[in-house]
Coordinates of N, CA, C and O in Angstrom, one line a residue:
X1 N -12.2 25.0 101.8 CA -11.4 23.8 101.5 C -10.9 23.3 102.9 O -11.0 24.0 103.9
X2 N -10.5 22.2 102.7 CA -10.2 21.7 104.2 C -8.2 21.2 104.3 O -7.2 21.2 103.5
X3 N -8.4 21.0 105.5 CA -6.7 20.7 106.1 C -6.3 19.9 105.1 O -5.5 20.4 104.3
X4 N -6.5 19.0 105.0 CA -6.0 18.2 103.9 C -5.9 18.0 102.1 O -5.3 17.1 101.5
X5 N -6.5 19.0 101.8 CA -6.4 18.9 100.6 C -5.7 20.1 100.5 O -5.2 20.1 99.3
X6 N -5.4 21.2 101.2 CA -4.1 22.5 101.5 C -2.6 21.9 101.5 O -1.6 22.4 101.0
X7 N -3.1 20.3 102.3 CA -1.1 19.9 102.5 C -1.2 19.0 101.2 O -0.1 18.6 100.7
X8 N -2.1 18.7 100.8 CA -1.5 18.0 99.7 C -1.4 19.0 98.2 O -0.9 18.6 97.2
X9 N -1.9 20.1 98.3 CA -1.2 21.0 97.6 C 0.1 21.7 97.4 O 0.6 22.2 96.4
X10 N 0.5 21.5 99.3 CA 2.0 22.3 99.3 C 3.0 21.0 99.1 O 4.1 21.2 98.6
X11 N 2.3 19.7 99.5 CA 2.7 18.8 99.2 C 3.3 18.3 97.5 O 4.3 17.7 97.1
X12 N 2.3 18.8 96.8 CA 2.5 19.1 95.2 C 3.4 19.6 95.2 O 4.4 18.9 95.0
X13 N 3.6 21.3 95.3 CA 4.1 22.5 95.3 C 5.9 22.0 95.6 O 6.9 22.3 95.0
X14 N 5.9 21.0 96.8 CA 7.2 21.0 97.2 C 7.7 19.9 96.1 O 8.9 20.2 95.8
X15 N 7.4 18.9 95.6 CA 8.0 18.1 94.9 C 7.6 18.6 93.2 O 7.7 17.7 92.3
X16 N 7.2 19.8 92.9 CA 7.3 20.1 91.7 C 8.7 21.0 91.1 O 9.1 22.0 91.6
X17 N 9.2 20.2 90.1 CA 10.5 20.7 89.4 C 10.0 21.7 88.2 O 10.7 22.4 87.4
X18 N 8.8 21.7 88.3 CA 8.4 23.3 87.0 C 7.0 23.1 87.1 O 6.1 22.5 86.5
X19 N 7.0 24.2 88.5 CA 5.6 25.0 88.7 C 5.4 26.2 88.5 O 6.3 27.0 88.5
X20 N 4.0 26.7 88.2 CA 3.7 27.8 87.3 C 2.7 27.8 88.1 O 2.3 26.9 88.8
X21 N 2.1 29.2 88.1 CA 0.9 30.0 88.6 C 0.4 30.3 87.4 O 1.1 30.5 86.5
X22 N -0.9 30.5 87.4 CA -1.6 30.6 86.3 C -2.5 32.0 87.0 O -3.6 31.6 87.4
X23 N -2.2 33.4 87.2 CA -2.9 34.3 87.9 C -4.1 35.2 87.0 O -4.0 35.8 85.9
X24 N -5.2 35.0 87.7 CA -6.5 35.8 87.3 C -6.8 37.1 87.4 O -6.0 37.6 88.1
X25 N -7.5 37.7 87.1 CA -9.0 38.4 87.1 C -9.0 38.3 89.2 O -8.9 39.1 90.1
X26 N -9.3 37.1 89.1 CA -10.2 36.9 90.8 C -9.3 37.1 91.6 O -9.9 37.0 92.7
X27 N -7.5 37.4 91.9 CA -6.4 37.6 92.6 C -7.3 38.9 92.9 O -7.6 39.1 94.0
X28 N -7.6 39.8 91.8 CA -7.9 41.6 92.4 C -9.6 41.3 93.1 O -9.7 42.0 94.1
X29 N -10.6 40.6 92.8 CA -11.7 40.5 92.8 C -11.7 40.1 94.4 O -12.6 40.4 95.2
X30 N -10.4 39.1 94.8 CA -10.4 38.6 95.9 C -9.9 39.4 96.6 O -9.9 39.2 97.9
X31 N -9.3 40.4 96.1 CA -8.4 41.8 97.3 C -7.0 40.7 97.4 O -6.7 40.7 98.6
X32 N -6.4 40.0 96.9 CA -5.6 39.0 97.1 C -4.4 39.3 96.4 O -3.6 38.4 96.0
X33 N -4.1 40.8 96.0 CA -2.9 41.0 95.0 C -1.7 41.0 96.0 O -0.6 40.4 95.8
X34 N -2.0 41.7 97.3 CA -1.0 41.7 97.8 C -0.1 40.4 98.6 O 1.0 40.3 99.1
X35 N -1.2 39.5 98.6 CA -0.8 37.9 99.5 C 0.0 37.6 98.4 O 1.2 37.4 98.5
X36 N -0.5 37.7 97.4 CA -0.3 37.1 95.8 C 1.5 37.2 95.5 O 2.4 36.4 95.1
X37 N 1.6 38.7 96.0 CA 2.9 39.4 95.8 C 3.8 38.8 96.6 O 4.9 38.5 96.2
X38 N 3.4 38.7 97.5 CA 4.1 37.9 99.1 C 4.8 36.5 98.8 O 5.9 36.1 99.1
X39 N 3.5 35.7 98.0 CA 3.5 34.1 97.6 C 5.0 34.4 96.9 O 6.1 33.9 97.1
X40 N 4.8 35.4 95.9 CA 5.6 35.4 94.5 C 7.1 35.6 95.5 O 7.9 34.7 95.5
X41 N 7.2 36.6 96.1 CA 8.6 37.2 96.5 C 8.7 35.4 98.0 O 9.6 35.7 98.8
X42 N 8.2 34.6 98.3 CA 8.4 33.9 99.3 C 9.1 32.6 98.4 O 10.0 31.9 98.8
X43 N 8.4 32.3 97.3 CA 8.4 31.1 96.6 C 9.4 31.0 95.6 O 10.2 30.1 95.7
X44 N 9.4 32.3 94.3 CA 10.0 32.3 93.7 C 9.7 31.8 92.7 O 10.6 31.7 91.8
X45 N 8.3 31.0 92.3 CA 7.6 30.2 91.6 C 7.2 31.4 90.2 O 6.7 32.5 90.4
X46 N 7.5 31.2 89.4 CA 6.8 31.9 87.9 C 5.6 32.1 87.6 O 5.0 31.6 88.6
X47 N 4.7 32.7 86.9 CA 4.0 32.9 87.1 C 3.3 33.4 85.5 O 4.1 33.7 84.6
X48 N 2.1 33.4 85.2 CA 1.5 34.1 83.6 C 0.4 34.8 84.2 O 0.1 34.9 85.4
X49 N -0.1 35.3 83.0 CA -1.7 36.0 83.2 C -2.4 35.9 82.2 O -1.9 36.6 81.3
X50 N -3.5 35.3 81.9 CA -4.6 36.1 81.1 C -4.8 37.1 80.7 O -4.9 37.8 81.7
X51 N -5.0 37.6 79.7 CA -5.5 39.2 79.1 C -5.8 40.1 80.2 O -5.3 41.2 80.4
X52 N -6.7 39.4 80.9 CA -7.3 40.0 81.8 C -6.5 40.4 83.3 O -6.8 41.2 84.3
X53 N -5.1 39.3 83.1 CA -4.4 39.8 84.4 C -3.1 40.3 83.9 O -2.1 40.0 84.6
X54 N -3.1 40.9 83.1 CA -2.1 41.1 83.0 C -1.5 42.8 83.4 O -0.5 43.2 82.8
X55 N -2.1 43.4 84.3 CA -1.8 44.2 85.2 C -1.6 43.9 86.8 O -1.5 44.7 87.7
X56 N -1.3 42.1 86.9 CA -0.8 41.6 87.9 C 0.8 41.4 87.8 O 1.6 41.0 88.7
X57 N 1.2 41.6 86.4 CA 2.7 41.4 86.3 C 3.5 42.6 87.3 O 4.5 42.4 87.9
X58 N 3.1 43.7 87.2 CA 4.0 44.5 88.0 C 4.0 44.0 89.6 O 4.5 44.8 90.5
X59 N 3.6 43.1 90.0 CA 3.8 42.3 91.4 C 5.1 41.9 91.8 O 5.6 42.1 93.0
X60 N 5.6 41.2 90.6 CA 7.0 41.0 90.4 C 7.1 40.5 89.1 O 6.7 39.5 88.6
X61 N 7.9 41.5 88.5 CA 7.9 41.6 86.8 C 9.0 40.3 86.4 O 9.1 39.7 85.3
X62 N 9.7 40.3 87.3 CA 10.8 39.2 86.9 C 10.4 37.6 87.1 O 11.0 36.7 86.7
X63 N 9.4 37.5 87.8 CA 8.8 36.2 87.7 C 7.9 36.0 86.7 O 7.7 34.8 86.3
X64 N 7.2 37.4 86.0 CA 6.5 37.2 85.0 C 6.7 36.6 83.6 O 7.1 37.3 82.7
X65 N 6.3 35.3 83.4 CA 6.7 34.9 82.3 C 6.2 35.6 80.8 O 6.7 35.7 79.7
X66 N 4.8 36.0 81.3 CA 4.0 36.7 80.2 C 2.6 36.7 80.0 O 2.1 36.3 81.0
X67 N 1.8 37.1 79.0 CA 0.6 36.7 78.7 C -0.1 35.5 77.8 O 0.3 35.4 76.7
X68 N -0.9 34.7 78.4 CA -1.0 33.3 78.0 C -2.1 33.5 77.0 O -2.8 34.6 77.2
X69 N -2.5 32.7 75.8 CA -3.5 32.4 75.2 C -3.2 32.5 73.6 O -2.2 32.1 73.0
X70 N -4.7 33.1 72.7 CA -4.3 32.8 71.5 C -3.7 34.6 71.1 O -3.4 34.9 69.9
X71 N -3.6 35.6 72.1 CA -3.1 36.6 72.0 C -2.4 37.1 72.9 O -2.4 38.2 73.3
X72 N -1.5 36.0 73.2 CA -0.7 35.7 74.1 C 0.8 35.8 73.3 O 1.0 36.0 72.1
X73 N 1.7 35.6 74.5 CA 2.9 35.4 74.2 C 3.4 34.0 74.1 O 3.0 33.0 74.7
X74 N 4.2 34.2 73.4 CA 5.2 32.5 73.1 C 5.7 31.8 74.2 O 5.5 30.6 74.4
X75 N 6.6 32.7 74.8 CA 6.9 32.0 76.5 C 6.0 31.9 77.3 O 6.1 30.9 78.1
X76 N 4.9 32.6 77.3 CA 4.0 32.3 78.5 C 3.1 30.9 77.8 O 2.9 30.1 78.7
X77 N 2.7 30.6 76.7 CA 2.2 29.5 76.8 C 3.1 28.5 76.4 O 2.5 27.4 76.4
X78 N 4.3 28.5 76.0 CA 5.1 27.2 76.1 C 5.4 27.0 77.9 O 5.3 25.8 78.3
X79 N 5.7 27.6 78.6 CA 5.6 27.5 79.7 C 4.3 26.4 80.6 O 4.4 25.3 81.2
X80 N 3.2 27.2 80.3 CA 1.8 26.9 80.8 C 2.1 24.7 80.1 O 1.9 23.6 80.8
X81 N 2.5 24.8 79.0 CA 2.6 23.8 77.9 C 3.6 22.6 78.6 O 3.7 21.3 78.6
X82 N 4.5 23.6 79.2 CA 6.0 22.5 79.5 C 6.2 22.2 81.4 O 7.1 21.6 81.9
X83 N 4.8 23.1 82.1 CA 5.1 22.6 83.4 C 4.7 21.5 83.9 O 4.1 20.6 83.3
X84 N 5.0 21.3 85.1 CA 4.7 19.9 85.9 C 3.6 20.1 86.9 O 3.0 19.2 87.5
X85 N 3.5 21.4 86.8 CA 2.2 21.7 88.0 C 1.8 23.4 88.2 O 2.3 24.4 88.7
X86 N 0.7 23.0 87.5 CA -0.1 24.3 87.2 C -1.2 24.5 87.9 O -2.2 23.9 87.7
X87 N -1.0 25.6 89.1 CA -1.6 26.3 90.4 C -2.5 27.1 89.6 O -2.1 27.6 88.6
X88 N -3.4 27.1 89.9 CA -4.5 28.6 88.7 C -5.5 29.0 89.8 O -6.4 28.4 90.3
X89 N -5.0 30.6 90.1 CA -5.7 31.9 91.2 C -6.4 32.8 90.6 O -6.1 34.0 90.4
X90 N -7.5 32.0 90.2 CA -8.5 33.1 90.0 C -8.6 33.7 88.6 O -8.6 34.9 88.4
X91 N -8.6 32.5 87.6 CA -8.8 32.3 86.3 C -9.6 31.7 86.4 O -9.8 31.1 87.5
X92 N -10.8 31.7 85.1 CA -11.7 31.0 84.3 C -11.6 30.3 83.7 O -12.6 29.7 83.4
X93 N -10.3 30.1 83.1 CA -9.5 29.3 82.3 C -10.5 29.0 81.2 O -11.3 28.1 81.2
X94 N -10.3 30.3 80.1 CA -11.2 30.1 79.0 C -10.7 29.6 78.3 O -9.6 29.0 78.6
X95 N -11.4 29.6 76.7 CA -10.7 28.8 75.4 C -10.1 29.7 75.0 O -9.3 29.3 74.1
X96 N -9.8 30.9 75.3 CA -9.0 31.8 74.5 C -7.6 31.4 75.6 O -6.5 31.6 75.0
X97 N -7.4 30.9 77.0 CA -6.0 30.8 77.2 C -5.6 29.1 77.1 O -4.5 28.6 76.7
X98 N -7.1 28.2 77.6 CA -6.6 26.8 77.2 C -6.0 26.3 75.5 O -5.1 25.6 75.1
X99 N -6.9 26.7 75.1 CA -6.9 26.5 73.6 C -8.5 25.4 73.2 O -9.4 25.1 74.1
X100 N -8.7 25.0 72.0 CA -9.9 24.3 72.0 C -9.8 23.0 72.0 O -10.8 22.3 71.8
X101 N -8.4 22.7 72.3 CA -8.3 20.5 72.1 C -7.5 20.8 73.5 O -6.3 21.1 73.7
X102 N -9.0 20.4 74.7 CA -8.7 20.6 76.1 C -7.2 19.7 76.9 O -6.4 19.9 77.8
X103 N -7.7 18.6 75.7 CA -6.3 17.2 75.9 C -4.8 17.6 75.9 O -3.9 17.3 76.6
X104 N -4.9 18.9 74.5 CA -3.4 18.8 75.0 C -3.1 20.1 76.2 O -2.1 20.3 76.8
X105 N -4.0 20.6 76.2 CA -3.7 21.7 77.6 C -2.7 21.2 78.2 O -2.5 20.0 77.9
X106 N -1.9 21.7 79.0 CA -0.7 21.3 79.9 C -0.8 19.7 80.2 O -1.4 19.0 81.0
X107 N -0.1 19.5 79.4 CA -0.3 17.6 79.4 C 0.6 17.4 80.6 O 0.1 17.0 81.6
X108 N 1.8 17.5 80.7 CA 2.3 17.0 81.8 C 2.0 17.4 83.1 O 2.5 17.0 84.2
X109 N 1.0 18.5 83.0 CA 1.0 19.4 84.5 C -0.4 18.6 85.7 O -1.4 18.0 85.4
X110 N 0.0 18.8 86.7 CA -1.1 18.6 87.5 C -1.7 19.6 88.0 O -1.4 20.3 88.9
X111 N -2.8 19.8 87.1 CA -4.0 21.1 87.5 C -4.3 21.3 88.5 O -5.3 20.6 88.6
X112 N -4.1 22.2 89.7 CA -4.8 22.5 90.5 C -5.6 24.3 90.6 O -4.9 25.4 90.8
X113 N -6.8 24.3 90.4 CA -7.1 25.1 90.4 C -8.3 26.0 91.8 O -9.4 25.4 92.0
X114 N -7.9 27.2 92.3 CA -8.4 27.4 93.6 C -9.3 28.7 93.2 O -8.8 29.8 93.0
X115 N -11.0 28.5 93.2 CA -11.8 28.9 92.9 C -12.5 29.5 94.0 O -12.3 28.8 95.0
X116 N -13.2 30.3 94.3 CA -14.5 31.0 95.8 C -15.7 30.6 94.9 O -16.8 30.7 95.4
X117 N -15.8 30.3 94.1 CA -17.0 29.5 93.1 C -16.8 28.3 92.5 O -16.4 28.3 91.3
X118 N -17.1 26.7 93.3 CA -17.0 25.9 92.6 C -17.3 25.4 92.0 O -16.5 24.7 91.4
X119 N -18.8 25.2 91.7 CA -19.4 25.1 90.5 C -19.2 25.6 88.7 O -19.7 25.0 87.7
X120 N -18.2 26.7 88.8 CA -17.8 27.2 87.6 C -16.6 26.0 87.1 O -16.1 26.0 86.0
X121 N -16.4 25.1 88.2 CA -15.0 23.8 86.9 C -16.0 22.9 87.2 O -15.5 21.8 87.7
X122 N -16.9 22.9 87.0 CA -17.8 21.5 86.4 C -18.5 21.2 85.4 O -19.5 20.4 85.1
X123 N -17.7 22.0 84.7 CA -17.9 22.2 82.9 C -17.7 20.4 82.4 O -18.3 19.9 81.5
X124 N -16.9 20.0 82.9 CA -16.2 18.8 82.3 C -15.3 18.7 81.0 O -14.8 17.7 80.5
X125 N -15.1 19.8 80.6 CA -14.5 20.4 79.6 C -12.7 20.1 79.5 O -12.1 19.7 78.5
X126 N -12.3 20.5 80.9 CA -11.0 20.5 81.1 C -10.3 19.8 82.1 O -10.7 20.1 83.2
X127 N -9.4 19.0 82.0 CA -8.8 17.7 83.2 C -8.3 18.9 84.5 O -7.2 19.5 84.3
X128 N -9.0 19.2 85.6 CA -9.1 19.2 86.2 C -8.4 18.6 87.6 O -9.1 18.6 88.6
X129 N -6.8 18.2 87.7 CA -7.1 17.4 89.0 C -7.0 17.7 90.1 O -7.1 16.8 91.0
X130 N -6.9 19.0 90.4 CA -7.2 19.2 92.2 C -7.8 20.4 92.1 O -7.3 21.4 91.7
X131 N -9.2 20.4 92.6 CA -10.1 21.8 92.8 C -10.4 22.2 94.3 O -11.1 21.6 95.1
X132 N -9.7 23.5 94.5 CA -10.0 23.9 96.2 C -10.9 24.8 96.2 O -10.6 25.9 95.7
X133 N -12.0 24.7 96.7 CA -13.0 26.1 96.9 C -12.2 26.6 98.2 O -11.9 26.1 99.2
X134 N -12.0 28.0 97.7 CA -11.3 28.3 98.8 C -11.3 30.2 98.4 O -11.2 30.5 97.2
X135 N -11.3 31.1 99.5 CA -10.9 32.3 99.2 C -9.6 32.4 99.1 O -9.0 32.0 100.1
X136 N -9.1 32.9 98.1 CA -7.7 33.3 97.8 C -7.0 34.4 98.8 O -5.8 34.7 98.8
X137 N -7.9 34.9 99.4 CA -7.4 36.3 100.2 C -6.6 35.4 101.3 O -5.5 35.7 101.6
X138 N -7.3 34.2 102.1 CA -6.8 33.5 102.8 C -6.1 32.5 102.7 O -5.2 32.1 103.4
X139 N -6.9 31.9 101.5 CA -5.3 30.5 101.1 C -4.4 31.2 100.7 O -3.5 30.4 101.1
X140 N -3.9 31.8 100.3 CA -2.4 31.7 99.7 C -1.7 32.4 100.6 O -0.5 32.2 100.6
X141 N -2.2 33.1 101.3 CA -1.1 33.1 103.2 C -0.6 32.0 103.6 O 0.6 31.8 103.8
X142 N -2.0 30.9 103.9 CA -1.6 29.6 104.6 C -0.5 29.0 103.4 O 0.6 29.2 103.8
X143 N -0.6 28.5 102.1 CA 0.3 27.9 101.3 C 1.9 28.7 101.6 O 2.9 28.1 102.0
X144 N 1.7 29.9 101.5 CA 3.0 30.7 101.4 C 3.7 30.5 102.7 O 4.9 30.8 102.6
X145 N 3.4 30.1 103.9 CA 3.5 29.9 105.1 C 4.3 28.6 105.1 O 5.3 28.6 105.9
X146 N 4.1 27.6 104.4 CA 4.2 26.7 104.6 C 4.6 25.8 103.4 O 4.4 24.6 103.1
X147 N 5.7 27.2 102.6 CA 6.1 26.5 101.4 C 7.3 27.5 101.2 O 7.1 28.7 100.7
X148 N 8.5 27.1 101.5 CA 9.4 27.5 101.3 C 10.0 27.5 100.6 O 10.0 26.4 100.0
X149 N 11.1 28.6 99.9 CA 11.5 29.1 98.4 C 12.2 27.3 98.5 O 12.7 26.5 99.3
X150 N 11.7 27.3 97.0 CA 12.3 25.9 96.1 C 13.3 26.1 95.3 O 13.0 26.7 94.3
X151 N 14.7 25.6 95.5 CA 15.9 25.8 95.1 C 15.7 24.9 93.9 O 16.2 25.3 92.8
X152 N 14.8 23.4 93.9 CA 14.8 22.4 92.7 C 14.4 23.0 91.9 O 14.5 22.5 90.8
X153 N 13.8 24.3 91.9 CA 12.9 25.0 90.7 C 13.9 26.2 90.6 O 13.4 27.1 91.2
X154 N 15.0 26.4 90.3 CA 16.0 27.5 89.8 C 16.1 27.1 88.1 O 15.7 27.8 87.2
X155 N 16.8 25.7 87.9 CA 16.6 25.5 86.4 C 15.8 26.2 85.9 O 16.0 27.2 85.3
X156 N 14.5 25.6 86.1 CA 13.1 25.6 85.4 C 13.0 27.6 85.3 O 12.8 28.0 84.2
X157 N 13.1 28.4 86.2 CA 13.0 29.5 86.3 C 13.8 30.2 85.1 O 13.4 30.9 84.2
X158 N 15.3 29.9 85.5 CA 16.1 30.0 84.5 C 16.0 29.8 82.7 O 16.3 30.7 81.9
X159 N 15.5 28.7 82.5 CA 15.0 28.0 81.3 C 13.4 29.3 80.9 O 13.6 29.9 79.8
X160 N 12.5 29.6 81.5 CA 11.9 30.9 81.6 C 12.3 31.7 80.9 O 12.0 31.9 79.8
X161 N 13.4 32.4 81.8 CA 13.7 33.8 81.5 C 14.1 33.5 80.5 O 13.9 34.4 79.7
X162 N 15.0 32.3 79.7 CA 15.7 32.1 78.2 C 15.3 32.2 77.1 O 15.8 32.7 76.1
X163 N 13.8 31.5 77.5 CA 12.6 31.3 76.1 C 12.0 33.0 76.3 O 12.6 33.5 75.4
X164 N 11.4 33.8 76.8 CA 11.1 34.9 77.2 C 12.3 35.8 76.7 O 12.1 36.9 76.0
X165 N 13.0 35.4 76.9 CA 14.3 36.7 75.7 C 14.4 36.2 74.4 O 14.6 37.0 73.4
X166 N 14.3 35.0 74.3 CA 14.3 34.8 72.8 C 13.0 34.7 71.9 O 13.0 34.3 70.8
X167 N 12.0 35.0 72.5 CA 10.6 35.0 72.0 C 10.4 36.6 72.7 O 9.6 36.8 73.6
X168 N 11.3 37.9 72.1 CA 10.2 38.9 72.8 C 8.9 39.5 72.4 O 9.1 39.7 71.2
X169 N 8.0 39.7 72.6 CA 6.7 40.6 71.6 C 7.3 41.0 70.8 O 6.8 40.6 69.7
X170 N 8.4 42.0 70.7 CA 8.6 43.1 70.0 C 10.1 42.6 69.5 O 10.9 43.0 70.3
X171 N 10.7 41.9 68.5 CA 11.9 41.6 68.3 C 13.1 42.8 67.7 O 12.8 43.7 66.9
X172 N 14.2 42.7 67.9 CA 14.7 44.3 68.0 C 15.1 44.1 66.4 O 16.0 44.8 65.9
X173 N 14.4 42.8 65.7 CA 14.5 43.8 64.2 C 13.5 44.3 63.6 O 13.4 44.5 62.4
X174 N 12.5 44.8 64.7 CA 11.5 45.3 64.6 C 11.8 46.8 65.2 O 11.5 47.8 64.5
X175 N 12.1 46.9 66.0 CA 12.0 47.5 67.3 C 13.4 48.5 66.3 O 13.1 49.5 65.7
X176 N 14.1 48.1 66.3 CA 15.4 49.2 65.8 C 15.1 49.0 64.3 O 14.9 48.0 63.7
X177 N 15.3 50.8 63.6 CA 15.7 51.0 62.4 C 13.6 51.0 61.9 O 13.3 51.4 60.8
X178 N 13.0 50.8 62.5 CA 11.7 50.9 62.3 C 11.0 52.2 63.1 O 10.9 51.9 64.3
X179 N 10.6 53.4 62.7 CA 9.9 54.2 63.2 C 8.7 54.5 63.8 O 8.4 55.6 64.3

């Protein structure tokens, strides 16, 4: 990817009031867990996973909103549903976490998704609007570098963790008095 389409992503990043990471499969494939961790503890930005990533949550568990899809959690896809700008590292972004009516996928969000294979979002399937070929091992140093923790995004974080306690997997009238 080049100089300019990096600043107009941090450029996104800095004027977004509910940004979400959408993390993959390709964060480990990229050797990129640990940048990944770095981004998370620098930014403070929230974050989901795919089925498949969902052994990226112990990175930082408190940013973890949850697991997205149709065997997902409740917060994590009202989240994915209610942000303004959805970052996606190294997802495929299947039908099992979009859903199958691609339209309402994150309707208010601006999609940016950062791929080492760009030919895989030319499906035309899903609105798409900013695609970086780029290795992850190395972008998200440069972004993290040059995107400083966002105080505008404390609500939005906050609002997270609310829906996430009141939607747990396991509700404790389940959980207590059940063996």
């Amino acid at each position: 990817s080049n100089v300019k389409e990096i600043e107009r992503v941090i450029d996104l990043l800095r004027q977004s009031k509910r940004p979400l990471v959408l993390a993959g499969q390709g964060l480990r494939i990229a050797d990129a867990v640990a940048e990944f961790s770095n981004f998370l503890d620098q930014t403070g930005i929230p974050f989901v996973t795919p089925y498949l990533g969902v052994d990226l949550a112990s990175t930082s568990q408190d940013l973890h909103v949850g697991v997205t899809g149709v065997k997902g959690e409740r917060a994590a896809n009202w989240a994915m549903q209610s942000c303004d700008l959805l970052l996606v590292f190294g997802s495929s972004m299947h039908v099992s976490v979009t859903g199958y009516e691609y339209e309402k996928f994150a309707p208010e969000a601006h999609i940016i998704v950062v791929d080492i294979d760009a030919a895989a979002f030319h499906k035309g399937n899903l609105k798409i609007d900013t695609l970086l070929h780029a290795n992850l091992k190395y972008l998200i140093p440069e972004i993290t570098l040059n995107l400083p923790n966002a105080e505008q995004i404390e609500r939005w974080v906050f609002s997270l963790k609310k829906t996430r306690a009141a939607y747990p997997v396991i509700s404790t009238s389940y959980s207590e008095g059940h063996p």
